[in-house]
Each structure stands twice: as structure tokens, then as C-alpha cells.
Coordinates of C-alpha atoms in Angstrom, one line a residue:
X28 CA -41.9 4.2 30.3
X29 CA -42.1 5.0 26.5
X30 CA -40.6 8.4 27.2
X31 CA -37.6 6.8 29.0
X32 CA -37.0 4.4 26.1
X33 CA -37.1 7.4 23.7
X34 CA -34.6 9.3 25.9
X35 CA -32.3 6.3 25.9
X36 CA -32.5 5.9 22.1
X37 CA -31.6 9.6 21.6
X38 CA -28.6 9.2 23.9
X39 CA -27.5 6.1 22.1
X40 CA -27.7 7.8 18.7
X41 CA -25.8 10.8 20.0
X42 CA -23.0 8.7 21.4
X43 CA -22.9 6.6 18.2
X44 CA -22.6 9.7 16.0
X45 CA -19.8 11.1 18.3
X46 CA -18.0 7.8 18.2
X47 CA -18.2 7.8 14.4
X48 CA -16.8 11.3 14.2
X49 CA -13.8 10.2 16.4
X50 CA -13.0 7.0 14.6
X51 CA -14.0 7.7 11.0
X52 CA -12.5 11.1 10.3
X53 CA -10.3 9.8 7.5
X54 CA -13.1 8.4 5.4
X55 CA -13.2 11.4 3.0
X56 CA -9.6 11.7 1.8
X57 CA -7.4 11.6 -1.2
X58 CA -8.5 8.1 -2.3
X59 CA -11.9 9.3 -3.4
X60 CA -10.7 9.8 -7.0
X61 CA -9.4 6.2 -7.1
X62 CA -12.7 5.0 -5.7
X63 CA -14.7 6.7 -8.4
X64 CA -12.5 5.2 -11.1
X65 CA -12.9 1.7 -9.7
X66 CA -16.7 2.1 -9.4
X67 CA -16.9 3.1 -13.0
X68 CA -14.8 0.1 -14.2
X69 CA -16.9 -2.4 -12.2
X70 CA -20.2 -1.0 -13.4
X71 CA -19.4 -0.3 -17.1
X72 CA -17.4 -3.4 -17.9
X73 CA -20.2 -5.6 -16.7
X74 CA -17.9 -7.9 -14.9
X75 CA -15.6 -8.0 -11.9
X76 CA -11.8 -8.3 -12.2
X77 CA -10.7 -11.9 -12.2
X78 CA -6.9 -11.4 -12.5
X79 CA -4.8 -10.2 -9.6
X80 CA -4.8 -6.4 -9.2
X81 CA -1.3 -4.8 -9.3
X82 CA -1.1 -1.8 -6.9
X83 CA -0.4 1.6 -8.5
X84 CA 2.3 3.9 -7.0
X85 CA -0.4 6.2 -5.7
X86 CA -2.1 3.3 -3.9
X87 CA 1.2 2.1 -2.4
X88 CA 1.9 5.6 -1.1
X89 CA -1.6 5.8 0.4
X90 CA -1.1 2.5 2.2
X91 CA 2.2 3.6 3.7
X92 CA 1.0 7.1 4.6
X93 CA -2.1 5.8 6.3
X94 CA -0.1 3.3 8.4
X95 CA 2.5 5.9 9.4
X96 CA -0.3 8.4 10.2
X97 CA -1.9 6.0 12.7
X98 CA 1.4 4.9 14.1
X99 CA 2.4 8.5 14.8
X100 CA -0.8 9.0 16.8
X101 CA 0.3 6.3 19.3
X102 CA 3.9 7.6 19.2
X103 CA 2.7 11.1 20.1
X104 CA 0.6 9.6 23.0
X105 CA 3.2 7.4 24.6
X106 CA 5.1 5.0 22.3
X107 CA 8.9 5.1 22.3
X108 CA 9.9 2.5 19.7
X109 CA 7.4 2.5 16.8
X110 CA 9.3 2.4 13.5
X111 CA 8.6 4.2 10.3
X112 CA 6.9 1.8 7.7
X113 CA 8.0 1.5 4.1
X114 CA 6.6 -0.5 1.2
X115 CA 7.8 -4.0 0.5
X116 CA 7.3 -5.6 -3.0
X117 CA 7.6 -9.2 -1.8
X118 CA 4.9 -8.6 0.8
X119 CA 2.8 -7.1 -2.0
X120 CA 3.2 -10.1 -4.3
X121 CA 2.1 -12.4 -1.4
X122 CA -0.9 -10.2 -0.6
X123 CA -2.0 -9.9 -4.3
X124 CA -2.0 -13.7 -4.7
X125 CA -3.7 -14.3 -1.4
X126 CA -6.5 -11.7 -2.1
X127 CA -7.2 -13.2 -5.5
X128 CA -8.4 -16.4 -3.8
X129 CA -11.5 -14.5 -2.6
X130 CA -11.5 -16.4 0.7
X131 CA -11.7 -14.5 4.0
X132 CA -9.1 -16.4 5.8
X133 CA -5.5 -15.8 7.0
X134 CA -2.5 -17.4 5.4
X135 CA 0.1 -16.9 2.7
X136 CA 0.4 -18.4 -0.8
X137 CA 2.6 -21.6 -1.1
X138 CA 4.0 -20.5 -4.5
X139 CA 6.0 -17.4 -5.4
X140 CA 8.5 -15.2 -3.5
X141 CA 8.3 -15.2 0.3
X142 CA 9.6 -13.3 3.3
X143 CA 11.8 -15.0 5.9
X144 CA 10.3 -15.2 9.4
X145 CA 6.9 -14.4 10.7
X146 CA 4.7 -12.3 8.4
X147 CA 1.7 -10.6 10.1
X148 CA -1.6 -10.1 8.3
X149 CA -4.8 -8.1 8.5
X150 CA -7.9 -8.8 6.4
X151 CA -10.8 -6.5 5.6
X152 CA -14.0 -7.2 3.7
X153 CA -16.0 -4.3 2.2
X154 CA -19.0 -3.8 -0.1
X155 CA -18.7 -2.0 -3.4
X156 CA -18.8 1.5 -2.1
X157 CA -15.6 2.1 -4.1
X158 CA -12.1 0.8 -3.3
X159 CA -10.8 2.9 -0.3
X160 CA -7.5 1.6 1.1
X161 CA -7.4 4.2 3.9
X162 CA -10.9 3.2 5.0
X163 CA -9.8 -0.4 5.4
X164 CA -6.7 0.6 7.4
X165 CA -8.7 3.0 9.5
X166 CA -11.1 0.1 10.4
X167 CA -8.1 -1.9 11.7
X168 CA -6.9 1.1 13.8
X169 CA -10.4 1.8 15.2
X170 CA -10.1 -1.4 17.3
X171 CA -7.8 0.7 19.6
X172 CA -10.9 1.5 21.7
X173 CA -10.9 -2.2 22.8
X174 CA -7.2 -2.5 23.7
X175 CA -6.0 -2.0 27.3
X176 CA -2.2 -1.4 27.4
X177 CA -1.6 -2.0 31.1
X178 CA -3.1 -5.5 31.1
X179 CA -2.2 -6.1 27.5
X180 CA -5.8 -7.4 26.9
X181 CA -8.7 -6.7 24.6
X182 CA -12.3 -5.9 25.5
X183 CA -13.3 -7.0 22.0
X184 CA -11.4 -7.9 18.8
X185 CA -8.2 -5.7 18.7
X186 CA -5.6 -7.7 17.0
X187 CA -5.9 -5.7 13.8
X188 CA -5.1 -2.5 15.7
X189 CA -2.1 -4.0 17.6
X190 CA -0.6 -5.2 14.3
X191 CA -1.0 -1.8 12.7
X192 CA 1.0 -0.2 15.5
X193 CA 3.4 -3.1 16.3
X194 CA 6.6 -1.3 16.9
X195 CA 9.1 -3.5 15.0
X196 CA 6.9 -4.1 12.0
X197 CA 8.6 -1.7 9.5
X198 CA 7.7 -3.3 6.2
X199 CA 4.1 -3.3 4.8
X200 CA 2.2 -4.0 1.7
X201 CA -1.6 -4.3 0.9
X202 CA -3.6 -5.6 -2.0
X203 CA -7.3 -5.8 -2.8
X204 CA -9.4 -8.0 -5.1
X205 CA -13.0 -7.6 -6.4
X206 CA -14.7 -10.8 -5.5
X207 CA -18.2 -11.7 -6.6
X208 CA -20.0 -10.2 -3.6
X209 CA -17.4 -8.0 -1.9
X210 CA -14.0 -6.5 -2.1
X211 CA -11.3 -8.3 -0.1
X212 CA -8.3 -6.4 1.3
X213 CA -5.1 -8.1 2.5
X214 CA -2.3 -6.3 4.3
X215 CA 1.0 -8.0 5.1
X216 CA 3.5 -6.9 7.8
X217 CA 7.2 -7.8 8.4
X218 CA 8.4 -8.6 10.9
X219 CA 5.0 -9.8 12.0
X220 CA 3.4 -8.6 15.2
X221 CA 0.9 -9.9 17.8
X222 CA 3.5 -12.1 19.5
X223 CA 1.9 -13.8 22.5
X224 CA 2.6 -12.1 25.8
X225 CA 4.2 -9.1 24.2
X226 CA 2.9 -5.5 24.1
X227 CA 2.8 -3.7 20.7
X228 CA 5.2 -1.0 21.8
X229 CA 7.1 0.4 24.8
X230 CA 6.1 3.6 26.7
X231 CA 8.5 6.4 27.0
X232 CA 9.5 9.5 24.9
X233 CA 9.1 9.1 21.1
X234 CA 12.2 7.4 19.5
X235 CA 14.0 7.0 22.8
X236 CA 14.0 3.2 22.6
X237 CA 14.3 2.3 18.9
X238 CA 15.0 -1.3 18.1
X239 CA 18.0 -0.4 15.9
X240 CA 19.8 0.9 19.0
X241 CA 20.0 4.5 17.6
X242 CA 17.6 7.3 18.3
X243 CA 17.3 8.5 14.7
X244 CA 13.7 9.8 14.3
X245 CA 11.4 11.1 11.6
X246 CA 8.4 12.9 13.0
X247 CA 8.2 10.7 16.1
X248 CA 8.8 7.4 14.3
X249 CA 12.1 5.5 14.5
X250 CA 13.8 5.5 11.1
X251 CA 16.4 2.7 10.7
X252 CA 17.5 4.2 7.4
X253 CA 18.8 7.4 8.9
X254 CA 22.5 7.7 9.5
X255 CA 22.9 11.4 10.2
X256 CA 20.9 14.5 11.0
X257 CA 19.8 15.4 7.5
X258 CA 16.9 14.8 5.2
X259 CA 14.3 15.2 8.0
X260 CA 16.1 12.9 10.4
X261 CA 16.7 14.1 14.0
X262 CA 18.5 12.6 16.9
X263 CA 15.8 12.0 19.6
X264 CA 17.8 9.7 21.9
X265 CA 17.6 9.7 25.7
X266 CA 20.6 8.4 27.7
X267 CA 20.1 7.6 31.4
X268 CA 22.2 6.8 34.4
X269 CA 25.4 8.8 33.5
X270 CA 25.5 7.4 29.9
X271 CA 27.2 9.3 27.1
X272 CA 25.5 10.2 23.8
X273 CA 27.4 10.1 20.5
X274 CA 25.7 12.7 18.4
X275 CA 27.3 11.3 15.2
X276 CA 25.7 7.9 15.6
X277 CA 22.8 9.0 17.9
X278 CA 23.7 6.0 20.2
X279 CA 24.1 5.8 24.0
X280 CA 27.2 4.5 25.6
X281 CA 26.1 3.0 28.9
X282 CA 28.0 3.5 32.2
X283 CA 29.1 0.4 34.2
X284 CA 26.2 -1.7 35.4
X285 CA 23.6 -0.4 32.8
X286 CA 22.3 -1.7 29.5
X287 CA 19.6 -1.1 26.9
X288 CA 19.1 1.4 24.1
X289 CA 18.7 4.2 26.6
X290 CA 20.8 2.7 29.4
X291 CA 17.8 2.5 31.7
X292 CA 18.0 -1.3 32.5
X293 CA 20.4 -2.6 35.2
X294 CA 22.7 -5.4 34.3
X295 CA 21.7 -8.6 36.1
X296 CA 23.5 -11.4 34.4
X297 CA 26.8 -11.6 32.7
X298 CA 25.3 -13.1 29.6
X299 CA 23.5 -9.8 29.0
X300 CA 26.8 -8.5 27.6
X301 CA 27.3 -6.3 30.7
X302 CA 28.5 -6.9 34.2
X303 CA 26.4 -6.1 37.2
X304 CA 27.8 -3.2 39.3
X305 CA 26.7 -3.0 43.0
X306 CA 27.5 0.8 42.8
X307 CA 25.1 1.4 39.9
X308 CA 22.1 3.3 41.3
X309 CA 19.4 4.9 39.2
X310 CA 19.0 8.6 38.6
X311 CA 22.5 9.6 39.8
X312 CA 22.8 11.8 36.7
X313 CA 20.3 13.7 34.7
X314 CA 19.5 12.1 31.3
X315 CA 21.4 13.3 28.2
X316 CA 19.1 14.1 25.4
X317 CA 19.6 14.4 21.6
X318 CA 18.9 17.8 20.0
X319 CA 15.6 16.4 18.6
X320 CA 14.4 14.7 21.8
X321 CA 10.7 14.7 22.6
X322 CA 9.2 15.2 26.0
X323 CA 7.2 12.4 27.4
X324 CA 3.7 13.8 28.3
X325 CA 1.5 10.7 28.4
X326 CA -1.8 11.2 30.2
X327 CA -3.9 8.0 30.8
X328 CA -7.1 10.1 31.0
X329 CA -6.9 11.2 27.3
X330 CA -6.6 7.6 26.1
X331 CA -9.5 6.5 28.2
X332 CA -12.0 8.9 26.7
X333 CA -13.1 6.7 23.7
X334 CA -13.1 3.5 25.8
X335 CA -15.3 5.2 28.4
X336 CA -17.7 6.5 25.8
X337 CA -18.0 3.0 24.2
X338 CA -18.7 1.5 27.7
X339 CA -21.4 4.1 28.3
X340 CA -23.0 3.1 24.9
X341 CA -22.9 -0.6 25.7
X342 CA -24.5 0.0 29.2
X343 CA -27.3 2.0 27.6
X344 CA -28.0 -0.7 25.1
X345 CA -28.2 -3.3 27.8
X346 CA -30.6 -1.0 29.8
X347 CA -32.7 -0.5 26.6
X348 CA -32.9 -4.3 26.0
X349 CA -34.0 -4.9 29.6
X350 CA -36.7 -2.2 29.4
X351 CA -38.1 -3.6 26.1
X352 CA -38.2 -7.1 27.6
X353 CA -40.1 -5.7 30.7
X354 CA -42.5 -3.9 28.5
X355 CA -43.1 -7.0 26.5
X356 CA -43.8 -9.0 29.6
X357 CA -46.2 -6.3 30.9
X358 CA -48.1 -6.1 27.6
X359 CA -48.4 -9.9 27.3
X360 CA -49.8 -10.0 30.9
X361 CA -52.4 -7.4 30.0
X362 CA -51.2 -5.0 32.7

């Protein structure tokens, strides 16, 4: 019995270490220098910062780069409409003032500049291992293991992940504050995500269903600031059902009876700005692709690896608890 418990413990540790390698590979990155400076200031000044911290340009770039890095991972796997994120000073001002409250709760400050519409928010609390913005954002994204796209459901908390990859959230800003016992991170997103009943993104080839209506793409992320094929922008549009592609605007012109960014949806009602056509049948023509179009190669098996591994670990933990309980009962009975 003890040998079996030992074997289970070894297996659990192995799985846990493997899981840590998969989900924490960005812990040692360029923010280490910033972390060391912040640790020095906290220790040698003998007090923690009371005033709101203003983000440096390097920290802003780190936040934007980390978010776009994780968003590209999902775009490479299956997402068709995830947008490139850029920094927003108004969201930063809101995040700075909210973090300075040192309360681990969601919300936005009543005073100061604000963004119209819904603003999404992620919070992270960390000990003084040094300020590490990418580590905080990576902790949000690591919840991906709990999210199930097909059923749009979570096996555990996964709302931080879905906000990080929410397709139409294209503005971001984060802030942090050194509170008495921990560091509090606040990240704001606009437009906000996690809308009830909606999935974070659509599945198809990267940049083929961008919300802007054009297929301008920057390394698999929709870039609404692109207007031509230059400065790293490519036309990655897909146009289905005999639609035509305007390479100058990278937009599809749908044939009669079809609508949508890629002309893949049939017209059903006149109020959809298109008229139903009884002769419109799918796949009568091959799709027209932009010169920068990506192939859609999604494989469900690859995305299930981490989820399956986590499920195995949870099952072993349950078995171990049951075994320990049984051993306790046997020992107490004197058997």
C-alpha cells in the first residue's frame, strides 16, 4: 500500500512539473532587470510606494507585447478575428488609480478620465518576488486549460484567459501598486470582453473574419490601423461563395444572397442589409484568398493535451486522498 502511494506521488510531481514547464515558460524574460530594480527600491527605502505608480515606456511595451504574444498563440491554433492590441493612456489612468486603492476587487474609479462603453478588467495579486508584468499576464492566460470552446464553458476559473484573447478587445493598459502585503496588478481592456453567451473568438483562418470588415493582418492578428500592404501589413482575407476581393481595401464584395466579412453567411432577412436569394448555394465557387492568407489547420487533439494532463493529475490526487483515508481507517482499527 505504501509503495502504491509513493508511486502516485512521483507521478503527480512529474505531471505537475511538466504542467509548470508548459504554462510558465515566460517567467524568465526581459522584465528581470525591472524586477531587480523594484526589489532594491522596496528594500532599501524602508517603505513601500504610497503614491500611484506611473508606467514606464518599457513596461507599457512589455504589457502590449505579452498580450499580443498570447493572442497570437490562439490565432495560430484556430482564431480568425483576434485583433492586435495597442496601449491606451485612458485605460492606464483608470488602472493606476484603481490599483492604488490596494483592494482586490473589480471596478473603475469614479473620478478622472473614463472610456465609453464596457471596460473589461483582470486582477492579479503577487508577493514581492519582484514586479513582473509578463508573469501576471501569463497567469491570466494559463487558465486556458480550463476553457472548453465548443461548449463555451469553464472547468474552473477561466474568465481571465477569455478576456486576454477576447477578439475585439484591441486597447489595453495595466498598472501595479505595492500594497502593504502584496503587489496588486490591474489590467483594463476596451472594448471589454466576457459578454454572456458569446465566445471569445471565431474559428477559421487567421485574419479572415476581422471585425473591421477588412482582412489586414499583422502576424496573424487583425490590424485595424492598416490601410495598405506595407509596414508589415498583409491582406489575409478569404472571400467565399463567388465573392470578389478588392486587394486595395482587402475587403470582400459578396455575391447576391450572401453576407459577412468573408461572405460565408446566407442572407435570411432583409434587415440584414442583403436580400435572400433562393439560388444562392454554398461552395459553388472556390474561395478567393488574399496574398497573405493563412491556411486553417486547427487540430482539436493538440489543444486537448494540456486539459487531458490536468484531468489526469486531478484523478491521481483524488485516488491518493482515497488511499490515505483508507490507510487511516485501517490504522485506527488496528488492522
